[in-house]
CSV table of C-alpha atoms in Angstrom, one decimal:
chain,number,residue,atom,x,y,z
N,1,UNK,CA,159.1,61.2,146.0
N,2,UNK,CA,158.6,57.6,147.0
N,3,UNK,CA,155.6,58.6,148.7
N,4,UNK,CA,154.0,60.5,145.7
N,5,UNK,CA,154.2,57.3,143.8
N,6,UNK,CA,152.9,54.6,146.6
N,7,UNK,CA,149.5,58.0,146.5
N,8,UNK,CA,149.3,57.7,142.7
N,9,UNK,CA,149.6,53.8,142.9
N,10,UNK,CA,146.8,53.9,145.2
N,11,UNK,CA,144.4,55.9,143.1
N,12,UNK,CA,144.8,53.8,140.8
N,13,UNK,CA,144.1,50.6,142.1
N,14,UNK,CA,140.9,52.7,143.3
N,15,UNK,CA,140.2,53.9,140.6
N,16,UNK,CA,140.1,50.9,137.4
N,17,UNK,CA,137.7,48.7,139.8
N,18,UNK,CA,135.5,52.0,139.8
N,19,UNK,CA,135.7,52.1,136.3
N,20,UNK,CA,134.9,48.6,135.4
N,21,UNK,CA,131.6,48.9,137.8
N,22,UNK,CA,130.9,51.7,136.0
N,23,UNK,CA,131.4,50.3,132.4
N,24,UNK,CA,129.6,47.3,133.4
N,25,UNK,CA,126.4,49.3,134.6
N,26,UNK,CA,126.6,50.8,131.2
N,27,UNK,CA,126.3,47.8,129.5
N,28,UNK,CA,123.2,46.3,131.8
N,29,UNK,CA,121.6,50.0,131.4
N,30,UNK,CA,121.8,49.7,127.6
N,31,UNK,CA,120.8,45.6,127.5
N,32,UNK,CA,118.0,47.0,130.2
N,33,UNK,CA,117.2,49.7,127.2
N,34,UNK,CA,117.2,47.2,124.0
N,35,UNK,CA,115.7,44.5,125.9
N,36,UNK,CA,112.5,47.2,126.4
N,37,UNK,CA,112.3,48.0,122.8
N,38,UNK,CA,109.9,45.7,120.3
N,39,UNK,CA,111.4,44.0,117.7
N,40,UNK,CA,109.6,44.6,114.1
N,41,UNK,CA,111.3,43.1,110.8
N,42,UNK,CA,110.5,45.9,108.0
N,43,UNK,CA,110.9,44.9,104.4
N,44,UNK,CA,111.8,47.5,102.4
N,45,UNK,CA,112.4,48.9,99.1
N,46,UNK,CA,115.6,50.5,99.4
N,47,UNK,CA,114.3,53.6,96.9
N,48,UNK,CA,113.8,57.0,97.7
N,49,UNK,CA,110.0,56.1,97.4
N,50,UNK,CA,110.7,54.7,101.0
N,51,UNK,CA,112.2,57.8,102.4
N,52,UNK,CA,110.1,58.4,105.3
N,53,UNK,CA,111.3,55.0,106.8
N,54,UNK,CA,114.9,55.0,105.6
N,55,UNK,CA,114.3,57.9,107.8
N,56,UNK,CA,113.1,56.8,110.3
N,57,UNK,CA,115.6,54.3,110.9
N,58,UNK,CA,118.7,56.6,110.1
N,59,UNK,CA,117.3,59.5,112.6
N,60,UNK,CA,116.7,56.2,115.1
N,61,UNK,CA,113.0,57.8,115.4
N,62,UNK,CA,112.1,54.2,115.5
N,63,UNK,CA,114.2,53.4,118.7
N,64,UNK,CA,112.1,57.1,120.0
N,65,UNK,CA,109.2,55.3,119.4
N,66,UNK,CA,110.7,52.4,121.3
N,67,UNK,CA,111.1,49.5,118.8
N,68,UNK,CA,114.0,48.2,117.5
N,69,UNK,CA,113.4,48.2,113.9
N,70,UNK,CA,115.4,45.1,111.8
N,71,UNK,CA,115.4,46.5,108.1
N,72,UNK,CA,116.0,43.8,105.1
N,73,UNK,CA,116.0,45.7,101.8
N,74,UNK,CA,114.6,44.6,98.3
N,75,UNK,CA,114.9,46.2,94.6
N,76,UNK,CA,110.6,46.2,94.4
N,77,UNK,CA,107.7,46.3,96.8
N,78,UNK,CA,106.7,43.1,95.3
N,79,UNK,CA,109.1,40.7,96.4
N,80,UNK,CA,108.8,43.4,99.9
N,81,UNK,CA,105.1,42.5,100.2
N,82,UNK,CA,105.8,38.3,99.3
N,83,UNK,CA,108.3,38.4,102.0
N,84,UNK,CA,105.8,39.5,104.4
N,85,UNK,CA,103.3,37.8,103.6
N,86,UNK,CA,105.3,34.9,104.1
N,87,UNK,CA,106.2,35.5,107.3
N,88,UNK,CA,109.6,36.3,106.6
N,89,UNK,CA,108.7,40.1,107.6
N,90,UNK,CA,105.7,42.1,109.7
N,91,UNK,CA,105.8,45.5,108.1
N,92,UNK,CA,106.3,46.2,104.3
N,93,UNK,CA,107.0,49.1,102.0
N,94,UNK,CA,105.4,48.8,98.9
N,95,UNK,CA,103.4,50.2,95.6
N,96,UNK,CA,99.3,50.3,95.0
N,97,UNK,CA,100.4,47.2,92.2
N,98,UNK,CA,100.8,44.3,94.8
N,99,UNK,CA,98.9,45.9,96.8
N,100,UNK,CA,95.9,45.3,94.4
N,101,UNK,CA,97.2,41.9,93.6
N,102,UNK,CA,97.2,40.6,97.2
N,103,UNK,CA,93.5,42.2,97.6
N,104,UNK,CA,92.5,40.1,94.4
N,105,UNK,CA,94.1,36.8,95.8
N,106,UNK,CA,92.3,37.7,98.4
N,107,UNK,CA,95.0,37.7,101.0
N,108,UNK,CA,94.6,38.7,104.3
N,109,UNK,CA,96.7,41.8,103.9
N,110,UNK,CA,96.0,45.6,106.0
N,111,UNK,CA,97.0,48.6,104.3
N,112,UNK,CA,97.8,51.0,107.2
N,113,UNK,CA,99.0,54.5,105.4
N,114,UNK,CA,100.2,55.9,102.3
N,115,UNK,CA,103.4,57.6,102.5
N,116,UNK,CA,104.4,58.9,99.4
N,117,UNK,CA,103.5,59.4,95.6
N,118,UNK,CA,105.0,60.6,92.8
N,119,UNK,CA,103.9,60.9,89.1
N,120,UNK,CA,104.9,58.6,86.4
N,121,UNK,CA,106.1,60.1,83.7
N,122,UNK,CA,107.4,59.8,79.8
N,123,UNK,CA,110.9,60.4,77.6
N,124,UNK,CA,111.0,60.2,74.2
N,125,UNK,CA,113.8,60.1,72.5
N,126,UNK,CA,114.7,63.4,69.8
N,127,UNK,CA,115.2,61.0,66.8
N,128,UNK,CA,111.8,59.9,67.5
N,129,UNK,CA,109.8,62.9,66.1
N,130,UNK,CA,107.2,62.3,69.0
N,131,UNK,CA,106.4,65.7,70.2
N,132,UNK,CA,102.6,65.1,71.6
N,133,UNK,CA,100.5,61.8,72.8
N,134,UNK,CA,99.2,61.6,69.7
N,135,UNK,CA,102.5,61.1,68.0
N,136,UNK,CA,103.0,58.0,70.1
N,137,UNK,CA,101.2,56.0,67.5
N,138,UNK,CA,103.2,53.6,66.0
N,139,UNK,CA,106.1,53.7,68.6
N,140,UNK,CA,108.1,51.1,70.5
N,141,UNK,CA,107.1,52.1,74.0
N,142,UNK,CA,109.4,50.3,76.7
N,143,UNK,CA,107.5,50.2,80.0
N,144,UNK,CA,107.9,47.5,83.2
N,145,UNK,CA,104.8,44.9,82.4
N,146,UNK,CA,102.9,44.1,86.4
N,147,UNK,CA,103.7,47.7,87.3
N,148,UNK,CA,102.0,51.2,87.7
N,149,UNK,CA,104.3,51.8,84.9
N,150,UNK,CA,102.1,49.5,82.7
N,151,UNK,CA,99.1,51.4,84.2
N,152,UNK,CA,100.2,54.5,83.2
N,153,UNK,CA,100.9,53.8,79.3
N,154,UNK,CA,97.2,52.3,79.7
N,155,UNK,CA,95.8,55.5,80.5
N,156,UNK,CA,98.3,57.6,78.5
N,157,UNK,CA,97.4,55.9,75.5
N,158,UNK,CA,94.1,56.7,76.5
N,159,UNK,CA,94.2,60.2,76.7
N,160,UNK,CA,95.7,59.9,72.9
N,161,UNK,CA,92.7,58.4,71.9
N,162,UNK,CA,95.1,55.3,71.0
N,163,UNK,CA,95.6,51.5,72.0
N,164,UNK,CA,98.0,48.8,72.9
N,165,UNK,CA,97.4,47.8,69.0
N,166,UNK,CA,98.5,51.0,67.7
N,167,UNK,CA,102.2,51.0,69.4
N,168,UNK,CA,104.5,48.3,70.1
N,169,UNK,CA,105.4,47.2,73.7
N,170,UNK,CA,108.7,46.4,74.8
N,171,UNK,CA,108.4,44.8,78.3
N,172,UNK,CA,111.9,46.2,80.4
N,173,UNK,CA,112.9,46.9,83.5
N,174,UNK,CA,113.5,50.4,84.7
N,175,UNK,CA,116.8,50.1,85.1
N,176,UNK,CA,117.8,49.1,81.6
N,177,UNK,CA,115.2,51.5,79.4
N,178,UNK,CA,118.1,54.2,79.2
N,179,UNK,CA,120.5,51.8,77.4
N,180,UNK,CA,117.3,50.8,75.3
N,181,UNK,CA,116.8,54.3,74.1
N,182,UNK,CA,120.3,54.7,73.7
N,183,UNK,CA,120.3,51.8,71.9
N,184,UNK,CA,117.5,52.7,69.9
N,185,UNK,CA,115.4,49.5,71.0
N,186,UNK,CA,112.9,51.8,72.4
N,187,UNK,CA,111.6,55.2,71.4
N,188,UNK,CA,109.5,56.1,74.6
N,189,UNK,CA,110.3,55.4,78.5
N,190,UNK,CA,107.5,55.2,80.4
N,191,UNK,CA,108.4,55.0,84.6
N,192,UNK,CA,109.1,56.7,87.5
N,193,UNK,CA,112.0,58.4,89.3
N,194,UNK,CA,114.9,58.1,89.8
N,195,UNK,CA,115.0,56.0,86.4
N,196,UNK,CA,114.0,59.3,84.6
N,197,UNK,CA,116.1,61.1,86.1
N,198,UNK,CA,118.9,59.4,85.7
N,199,UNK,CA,117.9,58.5,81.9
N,200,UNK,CA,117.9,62.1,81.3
N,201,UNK,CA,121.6,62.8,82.9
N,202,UNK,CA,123.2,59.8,80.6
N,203,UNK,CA,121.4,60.7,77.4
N,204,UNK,CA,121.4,64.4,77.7
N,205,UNK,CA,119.5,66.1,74.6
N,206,UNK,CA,119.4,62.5,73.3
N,207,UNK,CA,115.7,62.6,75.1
N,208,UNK,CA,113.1,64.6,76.3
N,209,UNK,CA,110.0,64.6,78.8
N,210,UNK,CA,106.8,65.0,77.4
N,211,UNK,CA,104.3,67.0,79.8
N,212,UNK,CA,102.3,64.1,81.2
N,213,UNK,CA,101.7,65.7,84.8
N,214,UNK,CA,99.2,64.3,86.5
N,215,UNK,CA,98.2,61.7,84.4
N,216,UNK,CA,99.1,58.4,87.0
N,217,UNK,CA,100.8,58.6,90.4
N,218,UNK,CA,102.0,55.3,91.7
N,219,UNK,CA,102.0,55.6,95.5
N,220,UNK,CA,103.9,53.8,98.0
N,221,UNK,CA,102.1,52.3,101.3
N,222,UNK,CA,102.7,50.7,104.6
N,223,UNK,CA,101.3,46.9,105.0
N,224,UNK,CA,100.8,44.4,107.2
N,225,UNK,CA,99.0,41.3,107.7
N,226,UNK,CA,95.9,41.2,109.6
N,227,UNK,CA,97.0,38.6,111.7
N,228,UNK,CA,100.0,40.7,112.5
N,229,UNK,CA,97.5,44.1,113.0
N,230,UNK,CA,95.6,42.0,115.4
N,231,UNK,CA,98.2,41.0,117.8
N,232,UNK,CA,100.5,43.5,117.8
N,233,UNK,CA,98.1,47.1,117.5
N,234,UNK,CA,100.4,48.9,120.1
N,235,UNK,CA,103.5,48.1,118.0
N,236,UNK,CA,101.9,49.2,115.1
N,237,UNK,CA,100.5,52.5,116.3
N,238,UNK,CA,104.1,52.8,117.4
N,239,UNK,CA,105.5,52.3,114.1
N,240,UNK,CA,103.1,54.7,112.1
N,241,UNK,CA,104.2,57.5,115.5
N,242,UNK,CA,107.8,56.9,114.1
N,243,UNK,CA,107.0,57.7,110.5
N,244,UNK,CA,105.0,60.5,111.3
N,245,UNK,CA,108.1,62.2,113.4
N,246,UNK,CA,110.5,61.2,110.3
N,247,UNK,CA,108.1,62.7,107.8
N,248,UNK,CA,108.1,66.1,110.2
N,249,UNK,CA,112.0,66.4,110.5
N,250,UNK,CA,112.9,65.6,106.4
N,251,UNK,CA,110.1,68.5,105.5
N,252,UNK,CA,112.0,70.5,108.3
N,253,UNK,CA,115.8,69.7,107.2
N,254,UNK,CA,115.2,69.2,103.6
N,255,UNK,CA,119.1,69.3,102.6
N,256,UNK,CA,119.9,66.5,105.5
N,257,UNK,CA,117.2,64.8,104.6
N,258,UNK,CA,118.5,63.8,100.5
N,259,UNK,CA,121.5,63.5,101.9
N,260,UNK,CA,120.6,61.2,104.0
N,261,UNK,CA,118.9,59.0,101.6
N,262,UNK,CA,120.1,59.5,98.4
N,263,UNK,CA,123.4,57.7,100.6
N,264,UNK,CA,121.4,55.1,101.9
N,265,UNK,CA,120.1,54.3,98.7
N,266,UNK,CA,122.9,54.2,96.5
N,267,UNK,CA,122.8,57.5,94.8
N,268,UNK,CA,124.6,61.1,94.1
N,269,UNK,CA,123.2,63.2,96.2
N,270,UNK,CA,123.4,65.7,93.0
N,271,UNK,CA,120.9,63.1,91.4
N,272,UNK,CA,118.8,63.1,94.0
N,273,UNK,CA,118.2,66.3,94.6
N,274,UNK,CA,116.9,67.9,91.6
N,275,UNK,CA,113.9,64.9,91.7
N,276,UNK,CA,113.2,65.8,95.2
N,277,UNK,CA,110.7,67.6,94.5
N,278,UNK,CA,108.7,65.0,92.6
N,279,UNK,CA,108.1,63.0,95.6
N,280,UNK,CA,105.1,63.8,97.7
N,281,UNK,CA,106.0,62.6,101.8
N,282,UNK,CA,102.8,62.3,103.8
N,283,UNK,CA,101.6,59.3,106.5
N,284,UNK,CA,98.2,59.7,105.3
N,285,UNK,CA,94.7,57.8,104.5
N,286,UNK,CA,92.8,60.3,102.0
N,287,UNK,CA,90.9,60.1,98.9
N,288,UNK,CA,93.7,60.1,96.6
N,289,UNK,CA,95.2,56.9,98.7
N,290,UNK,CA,91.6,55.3,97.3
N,291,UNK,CA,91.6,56.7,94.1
N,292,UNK,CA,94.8,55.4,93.0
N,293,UNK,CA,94.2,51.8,94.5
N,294,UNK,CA,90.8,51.6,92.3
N,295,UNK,CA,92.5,53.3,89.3
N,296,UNK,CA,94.9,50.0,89.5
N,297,UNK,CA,92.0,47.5,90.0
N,298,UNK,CA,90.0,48.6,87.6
N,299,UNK,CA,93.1,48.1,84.9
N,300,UNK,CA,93.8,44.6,86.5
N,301,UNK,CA,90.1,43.8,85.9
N,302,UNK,CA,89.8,45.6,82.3
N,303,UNK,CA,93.2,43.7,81.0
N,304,UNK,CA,92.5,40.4,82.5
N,305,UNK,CA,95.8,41.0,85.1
N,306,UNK,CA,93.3,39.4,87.6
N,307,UNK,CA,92.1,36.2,88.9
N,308,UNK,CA,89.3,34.7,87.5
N,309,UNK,CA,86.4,36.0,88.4
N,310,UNK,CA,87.6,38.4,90.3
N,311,UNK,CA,85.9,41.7,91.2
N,312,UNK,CA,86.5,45.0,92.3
N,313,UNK,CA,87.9,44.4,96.1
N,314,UNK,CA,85.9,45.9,99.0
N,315,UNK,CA,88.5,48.4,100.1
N,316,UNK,CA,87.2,49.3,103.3
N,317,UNK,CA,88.2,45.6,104.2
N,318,UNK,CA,91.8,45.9,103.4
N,319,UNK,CA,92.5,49.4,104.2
N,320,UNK,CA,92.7,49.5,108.4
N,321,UNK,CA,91.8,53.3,109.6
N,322,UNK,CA,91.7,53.5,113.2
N,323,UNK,CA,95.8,52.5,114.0
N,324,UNK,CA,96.9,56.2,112.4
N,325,UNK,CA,93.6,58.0,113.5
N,326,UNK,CA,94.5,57.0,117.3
N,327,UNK,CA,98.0,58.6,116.9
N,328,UNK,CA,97.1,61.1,114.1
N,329,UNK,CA,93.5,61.3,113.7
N,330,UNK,CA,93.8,64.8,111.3
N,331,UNK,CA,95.5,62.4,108.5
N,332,UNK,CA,92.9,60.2,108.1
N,333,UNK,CA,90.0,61.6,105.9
N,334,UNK,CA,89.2,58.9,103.2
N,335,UNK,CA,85.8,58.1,102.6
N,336,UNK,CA,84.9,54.8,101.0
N,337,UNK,CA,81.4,56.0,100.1
């Protein structure tokens, strides 16, 4: 008996030192493995717009990639983009609308990818009586002023052969234009999801969508500085590699994937999920990328949302081509001419 307990004192004192050497060489093998990844600061709006990166960063494709990815998260690409571009960031998520704005201030900003769109789109509210475009006339449309929302009731009103004199305009956040038509403040919503979405679960047969498919998609884009692009290209094509393996696994576990960030963003996964759909994931530089940019200019330059004397922007100058087409070359097929 005695000796059975001087053999297990024994192992013992063995076997702790073993184990501290042993957690130790952990530790050095995982500050060896963090010390190897690049650091990036990503500014992000914390949306499901910025899926593929909330992604990327819950799915730790970013660490695959081998950077160590710092996310600080903002309610719109604009203040995203600012942060940037003051150096308080290197990547940013963020909509064609600053994007456009920067190009106009002429700001030394890169436009790397598109990663998503989805189309803006209209609620009306029963009391109303508005059934088509044309019934807008005469209507208190709340839409967010600065925004592809204000682009799209441009163009809407457009279609309906109608103008910005011939309704009135309530400038409001997306957030609060459910409570306006709830309040009756408003009779039309003009935005994007989630806010219709979510205006249509609290108001119920209070409002309903009027079939404007296809008529403005806002899109929402990876951008850098150039100074940033030029010094740090590896890191970048790094980055865009991570986004592209994020967009792969949500198209290939759909059900994780809203799960994923409808928690990350704040939201019922039972509101997410029936607005999925609505949002187009690709890391791509095409035509409709372009077409949407321009679509924005061209309503900065015809409403005087522009600098003085400013002109249409030269967007082969802002938009970079060759970081994805060296990791992805099949997603790049915009033509500026």
């Amino acid at each position: 008996m005695y000796t059975h307990k001087i053999s297990q004192k024994f192992s013992l004192s063995r076997l702790i030192p073993a184990m501290a050497v042993f957690a130790f060489s952990t530790l050095l093998m995982s500050s060896s493995m963090a010390a190897e990844l690049t650091r990036i600061r990503l500014a992000q709006n914390l949306s499901p717009i910025s899926g593929i990166t909330i992604i990327a960063k819950e799915k730790k494709f970013f660490e695959k990639a081998g950077l160590d990815v710092a996310v600080f998260n903002f309610t719109s690409g604009k203040q995203a983009l600012e942060v940037t571009l003051g150096g308080g960031a290197d990547i940013t998520t963020t909509a064609e609308s600053p994007v456009t704005a920067a190009a106009m201030a002429k700001q030394a900003i890169a436009f790397l990818a598109r990663m998503e769109y989805s189309d803006d789109k209209t609620l009306v509210s029963t009391a109303s009586g508005i059934n088509t475009l044309a019934d807008l006339k005469g209507k208190r449309i709340g839409m967010t002023v600065g925004t592809g929302s204000e682009v799209y009731t441009t163009v809407l009103l457009k279609r309906a052969g109608l103008t910005k004199n011939d309704v009135s305009i309530i400038n409001l956040p997306p957030q609060n234009m459910a409570a306006g038509l709830s309040a009756n403040g408003i009779d039309v919503m003009n935005s994007w999801e989630p806010h219709i979405g979510n205006a249509k679960k609290i108001l119920g047969s209070k409002v309903k969508q009027l079939d404007t498919k296809g008529v403005y998609s806002e899109s929402f884009n990876i951008v850098t500085t150039q100074s940033y692009l030029q010094a740090n290209r590896d890191t970048i094509k790094k980055f865009l590699t991570a986004l592209l393996e994020a967009e792969k696994w949500m198209k290939a576990n759909r059900d994780e994937a809203i799960t994923t960030v409808a928690t990350a963003v704040g939201m019922k996964r039972e509101d997410l999920a029936p607005i999925w759909n609505d949002y187009t994931f690709d890391v791509v530089l095409d035509n409709k990328t372009l077409d949407i940019l321009k679509a924005h200019a061209t309503w900065r330059l015809e409403t005087g949302n522009a600098p003085s004397g400013a002109t249409m922007p030269d967007f082969s100058k802002i938009i970079f081509t060759e970081p994805l087409k060296s990791v992805a070359p099949d997603r790049v097929t915009i033509k500026f001419n």
